[in-house]
Coordinates of C-alpha atoms in Angstrom, one line a residue:
X39 CA 162.2 -40.8 -145.2
X40 CA 162.4 -43.7 -142.9
X41 CA 164.3 -41.6 -140.4
X42 CA 161.6 -38.9 -140.4
X43 CA 158.9 -41.4 -139.8
X44 CA 160.8 -42.9 -136.9
X45 CA 161.2 -39.4 -135.4
X46 CA 157.5 -38.6 -135.7
X47 CA 156.6 -42.0 -134.2
X48 CA 159.0 -41.4 -131.3
X49 CA 157.5 -38.0 -130.6
X50 CA 154.0 -39.4 -130.7
X51 CA 154.9 -42.1 -128.2
X52 CA 156.6 -39.5 -125.9
X53 CA 153.6 -37.2 -126.1
X54 CA 151.3 -40.1 -125.3
X55 CA 153.4 -41.1 -122.3
X56 CA 153.6 -37.5 -121.1
X57 CA 149.8 -37.2 -121.3
X58 CA 149.3 -40.4 -119.4
X59 CA 151.7 -39.1 -116.7
X60 CA 149.8 -35.9 -116.3
X61 CA 146.6 -37.9 -116.0
X62 CA 148.0 -40.1 -113.3
X63 CA 149.3 -37.1 -111.3
X64 CA 145.9 -35.4 -111.6
X65 CA 144.1 -38.6 -110.4
X66 CA 146.5 -39.0 -107.5
X67 CA 146.0 -35.5 -106.3
X68 CA 142.2 -35.6 -106.6
X69 CA 142.0 -38.9 -104.6
X70 CA 144.1 -37.4 -101.8
X71 CA 141.8 -34.4 -101.4
X72 CA 144.1 -31.8 -102.7
X73 CA 143.0 -30.9 -106.3
X74 CA 145.4 -28.9 -108.5
X75 CA 144.7 -25.2 -108.6
X76 CA 142.7 -24.3 -111.6
X77 CA 141.8 -27.9 -112.4
X78 CA 138.3 -29.3 -112.1
X79 CA 137.7 -32.0 -109.6
X80 CA 137.9 -35.5 -111.0
X81 CA 135.0 -37.7 -109.9
X82 CA 136.1 -40.6 -107.8
X83 CA 136.0 -44.0 -109.4
X84 CA 133.5 -46.2 -107.6
X85 CA 133.9 -49.9 -108.3
X86 CA 130.7 -51.6 -109.5
X87 CA 130.5 -55.1 -108.0
X88 CA 127.1 -56.7 -108.4
X89 CA 127.8 -59.8 -106.3
X90 CA 129.4 -58.0 -103.4
X91 CA 128.2 -59.1 -100.0
X92 CA 127.0 -56.8 -97.3
X93 CA 129.4 -57.1 -94.4
X94 CA 128.7 -56.0 -90.8
X95 CA 132.2 -55.3 -89.7
X96 CA 134.6 -52.9 -91.4
X97 CA 137.4 -55.4 -90.9
X98 CA 135.5 -57.9 -93.1
X99 CA 134.9 -55.5 -96.1
X100 CA 136.3 -56.4 -99.5
X101 CA 139.1 -54.2 -100.7
X102 CA 139.3 -53.6 -104.5
X103 CA 142.9 -53.1 -105.9
X104 CA 143.2 -51.2 -109.1
X105 CA 146.6 -51.7 -110.8
X106 CA 147.6 -48.6 -112.7
X107 CA 150.6 -48.8 -115.1
X108 CA 152.8 -51.8 -114.7
X109 CA 156.3 -51.1 -113.6
X110 CA 155.4 -47.4 -113.2
X111 CA 154.5 -46.7 -109.6
X112 CA 151.9 -44.0 -109.0
X113 CA 153.2 -40.7 -107.9
X114 CA 152.2 -40.2 -104.2
X115 CA 152.3 -36.9 -102.4
X116 CA 152.8 -37.3 -98.7
X117 CA 151.3 -34.5 -96.7
X118 CA 152.4 -34.1 -93.1
X119 CA 149.3 -33.3 -90.9
X120 CA 149.6 -30.4 -88.7
X121 CA 150.7 -31.3 -85.2
X122 CA 147.9 -31.4 -82.6
X123 CA 147.6 -28.5 -80.3
X124 CA 149.6 -29.0 -77.2
X125 CA 147.7 -29.1 -73.9
X126 CA 148.7 -26.4 -71.5
X127 CA 151.1 -28.1 -69.0
X128 CA 149.7 -28.5 -65.5
X129 CA 151.9 -27.1 -62.8
X130 CA 152.3 -29.4 -59.8
X131 CA 150.2 -28.5 -56.9
X132 CA 152.1 -26.9 -54.0
X133 CA 152.9 -29.3 -51.1
X134 CA 150.7 -29.0 -48.1
X135 CA 153.7 -29.5 -45.8
X136 CA 155.2 -26.2 -45.0
X137 CA 157.0 -24.6 -42.1
X138 CA 153.6 -23.8 -40.6
X139 CA 152.2 -27.3 -41.0
X140 CA 152.4 -28.1 -37.3
X141 CA 151.4 -24.6 -36.1
X142 CA 147.8 -24.5 -34.9
X143 CA 145.5 -22.8 -37.4
X144 CA 144.0 -19.5 -36.4
X145 CA 140.6 -19.8 -34.9
X146 CA 137.7 -19.0 -37.1
X147 CA 136.4 -15.5 -36.8
X148 CA 133.9 -14.9 -34.0
X149 CA 130.4 -13.6 -34.6
X150 CA 131.6 -10.1 -33.7
X151 CA 134.3 -10.2 -36.3
X152 CA 131.9 -11.1 -39.1
X153 CA 130.2 -8.1 -40.6
X154 CA 126.4 -8.2 -40.2
X155 CA 126.4 -11.4 -38.0
X156 CA 123.9 -11.6 -35.2
X157 CA 125.9 -11.3 -32.0
X158 CA 125.0 -13.3 -28.9
X159 CA 124.2 -11.4 -25.8
X160 CA 125.4 -14.3 -23.6
X161 CA 128.9 -13.8 -22.3
X162 CA 131.1 -16.9 -21.8
X163 CA 131.8 -17.8 -18.2
X164 CA 135.3 -16.7 -17.3
X165 CA 137.7 -19.3 -15.8
X166 CA 138.2 -18.7 -12.1
X167 CA 141.5 -17.3 -11.0
X168 CA 143.8 -20.1 -10.0
X169 CA 144.0 -20.8 -6.2
X170 CA 146.9 -23.0 -5.1
X171 CA 147.4 -24.2 -1.6
X172 CA 150.1 -26.5 -0.3
X173 CA 148.7 -29.5 1.6
X174 CA 151.3 -31.3 3.7
X175 CA 150.9 -35.1 4.2
X176 CA 152.2 -36.5 7.4
X177 CA 151.8 -40.0 9.0
X178 CA 153.5 -41.2 12.1
X179 CA 155.5 -38.9 14.5
X180 CA 158.1 -40.9 16.4
X181 CA 161.6 -42.2 16.2
X182 CA 162.1 -44.8 13.5
X183 CA 165.3 -44.2 11.5
X184 CA 165.1 -45.3 7.8
X185 CA 161.3 -45.2 7.7
X186 CA 160.3 -42.4 5.3
X187 CA 156.7 -42.3 6.4
X188 CA 157.8 -41.5 10.0
X189 CA 159.0 -38.1 11.1
X190 CA 160.8 -37.5 14.4
X191 CA 159.2 -35.0 16.9
X192 CA 162.3 -32.8 16.5
X193 CA 161.9 -32.5 12.8
X194 CA 158.2 -31.8 13.0
X195 CA 158.9 -29.1 15.6
X196 CA 161.5 -27.6 13.3
X197 CA 159.0 -27.5 10.4
X198 CA 156.2 -26.0 12.5
X199 CA 158.6 -23.3 13.7
X200 CA 159.5 -22.5 10.1
X201 CA 155.9 -22.1 9.2
X202 CA 155.3 -19.8 12.1
X203 CA 158.4 -17.7 11.6
X204 CA 157.9 -17.2 7.8
X205 CA 154.3 -16.1 7.8
X206 CA 152.5 -19.4 6.9
X207 CA 149.0 -19.9 8.3
X208 CA 147.9 -23.5 8.8
X209 CA 144.1 -23.5 8.2
X210 CA 141.2 -25.7 9.2
X211 CA 139.6 -28.0 6.7
X212 CA 136.5 -25.7 6.5
X213 CA 138.7 -22.7 5.8
X214 CA 140.7 -24.6 3.1
X215 CA 137.4 -25.5 1.3
X216 CA 136.2 -21.9 1.5
X217 CA 139.5 -20.7 -0.1
X218 CA 139.5 -23.4 -2.8
X219 CA 135.9 -22.4 -3.7
X220 CA 136.9 -18.7 -3.9
X221 CA 134.9 -17.6 -0.8
X222 CA 136.2 -14.9 1.6
X223 CA 139.1 -14.2 -0.7
X224 CA 139.7 -10.8 0.9
X225 CA 140.0 -12.3 4.3
X226 CA 142.3 -15.1 3.2
X227 CA 145.7 -15.4 4.8
X228 CA 148.7 -14.5 2.7
X229 CA 150.3 -18.0 2.9
X230 CA 147.7 -20.6 3.8
X231 CA 148.7 -24.2 4.3
X232 CA 146.8 -27.4 5.2
X233 CA 148.4 -29.9 7.6
X234 CA 147.0 -33.5 7.2
X235 CA 147.9 -36.7 9.1
X236 CA 146.9 -40.1 7.7
X237 CA 146.0 -43.4 9.4
X238 CA 145.3 -42.4 13.0
X239 CA 148.5 -43.4 14.8
X240 CA 148.5 -42.9 18.6
X241 CA 151.7 -40.7 18.3
X242 CA 149.6 -38.1 16.6
X243 CA 147.9 -37.6 19.9
X244 CA 151.0 -38.1 22.0
X245 CA 153.6 -36.2 20.0
X246 CA 152.0 -34.1 17.2
X247 CA 149.1 -32.6 19.2
X248 CA 151.3 -30.8 21.8
X249 CA 153.6 -29.5 19.1
X250 CA 150.8 -28.0 17.0
X251 CA 149.1 -26.6 20.2
X252 CA 152.2 -24.5 20.8
X253 CA 151.3 -22.3 17.8
X254 CA 147.5 -23.1 17.9
X255 CA 147.8 -24.7 14.5
X256 CA 144.8 -26.8 13.3
X257 CA 145.2 -30.0 11.4
X258 CA 143.1 -32.6 9.6
X259 CA 143.2 -36.3 10.6
X260 CA 142.1 -39.1 8.3
X261 CA 141.3 -42.3 10.3
X262 CA 140.1 -45.8 9.6
X263 CA 137.5 -46.5 12.4
X264 CA 137.9 -50.3 12.0
X265 CA 141.5 -50.0 13.2
X266 CA 140.7 -47.9 16.3
X267 CA 141.8 -49.5 19.6
X268 CA 144.4 -51.7 17.8
X269 CA 148.0 -51.4 19.1
X270 CA 149.6 -48.3 17.8
X271 CA 146.3 -46.6 16.8
X272 CA 144.1 -44.1 18.4
X273 CA 140.9 -44.9 20.3
X274 CA 137.7 -42.8 20.2
X275 CA 138.6 -40.9 23.5
X276 CA 141.9 -39.7 22.0
X277 CA 140.2 -38.8 18.7
X278 CA 137.7 -36.7 20.6
X279 CA 140.5 -34.8 22.4
X280 CA 142.2 -34.1 19.1
X281 CA 138.9 -32.8 17.8
X282 CA 138.6 -30.5 20.8
X283 CA 142.2 -29.2 20.1
X284 CA 141.1 -28.0 16.6
X285 CA 141.7 -31.1 14.5
X286 CA 139.2 -32.1 11.8
X287 CA 138.4 -35.8 11.6
X288 CA 137.6 -37.4 8.2
X289 CA 137.3 -40.9 6.7
X290 CA 140.2 -43.0 5.4
X291 CA 138.3 -46.2 4.7
X292 CA 136.9 -48.5 7.3
X293 CA 139.9 -50.8 7.4
X294 CA 142.5 -49.0 5.3
X295 CA 141.9 -51.3 2.3
X296 CA 143.2 -51.4 -1.3
X297 CA 140.0 -50.1 -2.8
X298 CA 140.6 -51.1 -6.4
X299 CA 140.8 -54.8 -5.3
X300 CA 137.3 -54.7 -3.9
X301 CA 133.9 -55.1 -5.5
X302 CA 131.6 -52.1 -5.8
X303 CA 129.6 -53.2 -2.7
X304 CA 132.7 -53.7 -0.6
X305 CA 134.0 -50.3 -1.6
X306 CA 130.7 -48.7 -0.7
X307 CA 130.9 -50.3 2.7
X308 CA 134.4 -49.1 3.3
X309 CA 133.6 -45.5 2.3
X310 CA 130.1 -45.1 3.8
X311 CA 130.6 -47.0 7.0
X312 CA 133.7 -45.0 7.9
X313 CA 131.9 -41.7 7.4
X314 CA 128.9 -43.0 9.4
X315 CA 130.9 -44.0 12.4
X316 CA 132.8 -40.7 12.5
X317 CA 129.6 -38.6 12.2
X318 CA 127.9 -40.7 14.9
X319 CA 130.8 -40.7 17.3
X320 CA 131.9 -37.1 16.9
X321 CA 128.7 -35.3 15.7
X322 CA 130.6 -33.7 12.8
X323 CA 130.3 -33.7 9.0
X324 CA 132.6 -36.3 7.4
X325 CA 132.4 -35.7 3.7
X326 CA 136.0 -35.3 2.7
X327 CA 137.8 -38.5 1.8
X328 CA 141.4 -39.6 1.7
X329 CA 142.3 -42.7 -0.4
X330 CA 144.1 -45.5 1.5
X331 CA 147.5 -46.0 -0.2
X332 CA 146.4 -43.3 -2.7
X333 CA 144.5 -46.0 -4.7
X334 CA 141.1 -45.6 -6.4
X335 CA 139.3 -46.5 -9.6
X336 CA 136.2 -45.3 -11.5
X337 CA 134.0 -47.2 -9.1
X338 CA 135.5 -45.3 -6.2
X339 CA 135.0 -41.9 -7.8
X340 CA 131.4 -42.7 -8.7
X341 CA 130.7 -43.9 -5.1
X342 CA 132.1 -40.6 -3.7
X343 CA 130.0 -38.6 -6.1
X344 CA 126.8 -40.6 -5.6
X345 CA 127.1 -40.4 -1.8
X346 CA 127.7 -36.7 -1.6
X347 CA 131.4 -36.4 -0.7
X348 CA 132.7 -32.9 -1.5
X349 CA 136.4 -33.6 -1.9
X350 CA 139.0 -36.3 -1.8
X351 CA 142.8 -36.2 -1.4
X352 CA 145.3 -38.3 -3.3
X353 CA 149.0 -38.9 -2.7
X354 CA 149.9 -37.3 -6.1
X355 CA 152.5 -34.7 -5.5
X356 CA 151.8 -30.9 -5.7
X357 CA 149.7 -28.2 -4.4
X358 CA 145.9 -28.5 -4.3
X359 CA 144.2 -26.1 -6.7
X360 CA 140.7 -25.1 -7.6
X361 CA 141.4 -26.3 -11.2
X362 CA 141.8 -29.9 -10.1
X363 CA 139.0 -32.4 -9.9
X364 CA 137.4 -32.2 -6.4
X365 CA 138.1 -35.9 -6.0
X366 CA 141.8 -35.7 -7.1
X367 CA 143.3 -33.1 -4.9
X368 CA 147.1 -33.2 -4.6
X369 CA 149.3 -33.1 -1.5
X370 CA 153.0 -33.0 -0.6
X371 CA 154.3 -36.2 1.0
X372 CA 156.6 -35.3 4.0
X373 CA 159.5 -37.7 3.9
X374 CA 160.9 -38.1 7.5
X375 CA 164.4 -38.6 6.2
X376 CA 164.6 -35.3 4.3
X377 CA 165.9 -32.1 5.8
X378 CA 164.4 -28.6 6.1
X379 CA 165.5 -27.4 2.7
X380 CA 163.4 -30.1 1.0
X381 CA 160.5 -29.0 3.2
X382 CA 160.9 -25.4 2.1
X383 CA 161.0 -26.4 -1.6
X384 CA 157.6 -28.1 -1.2
X385 CA 156.1 -25.0 0.3
X386 CA 157.5 -22.9 -2.6
X387 CA 155.8 -25.1 -5.3
X388 CA 153.5 -23.2 -7.6
X389 CA 151.3 -25.6 -9.5

């Protein structure tokens, strides 16, 4: 009998424990939000605390701990949340540096290329055809070995003969201007060339004039009137005879100064007074300038423009063209120490 009672008591205890275990499992599942299929939801236990204080911050809220069965940890079911949706990976933007990076972009379409665009009736002014003329820059004509600005009469005669024999036509200053400005193109010589002499040395009258007269070649002489009658320079009588022989006389400064070193007023005197004296003495227009030493600055250019000069010559090397600034025409310096081959190369330049 005692044995039977013990067995019944044991079964009762085990049944009670099993019932408690099922109850705990049911409570744990309901509190996690996952009720067992077919079971009714168990209402959540809400602690009743009369003296609980109202707290502003969640971090300060009281936490109630409810111990369950001592030494019997509650069964917990850990649910792994579904991984968040992955964002579509962004592909790196293509580099802007390509093989064509340094190639000019194509021009935007013109009005005529855009369908329906209103087209302008104004036609763009076409660029003039390039006119290029060699202008030769001489100085003194005498014997002075080693001096590159001096050419011997024999070398000058050789060069003039080459021009004559190879179809070159030295032109007057007026004809040169007409050609540069595109006038009388049909009547233009096939190989025009302009001969210029700087400074007004007396040997231009004594040596160069007879040599040019042999072929009836005209030339342009740039003089500084303030240096006339000085030793080695022309006087007005000689200048007039050169003019009669077909030479154009134009200003080269009053005293052959370094213009950029002068004030605006001083530059104005050098430029305007030289032109005034030439026009008064020779009765000719003197509106083509030649920079002494080839030097000028912005003041110089402004003065020439303000006082109505048409053109000005530099000592920059090359042909004069109608695409250059009218105040920055190029010339070819004639080096008296160079031979005929060098002279021919200058004539063959195509700027």
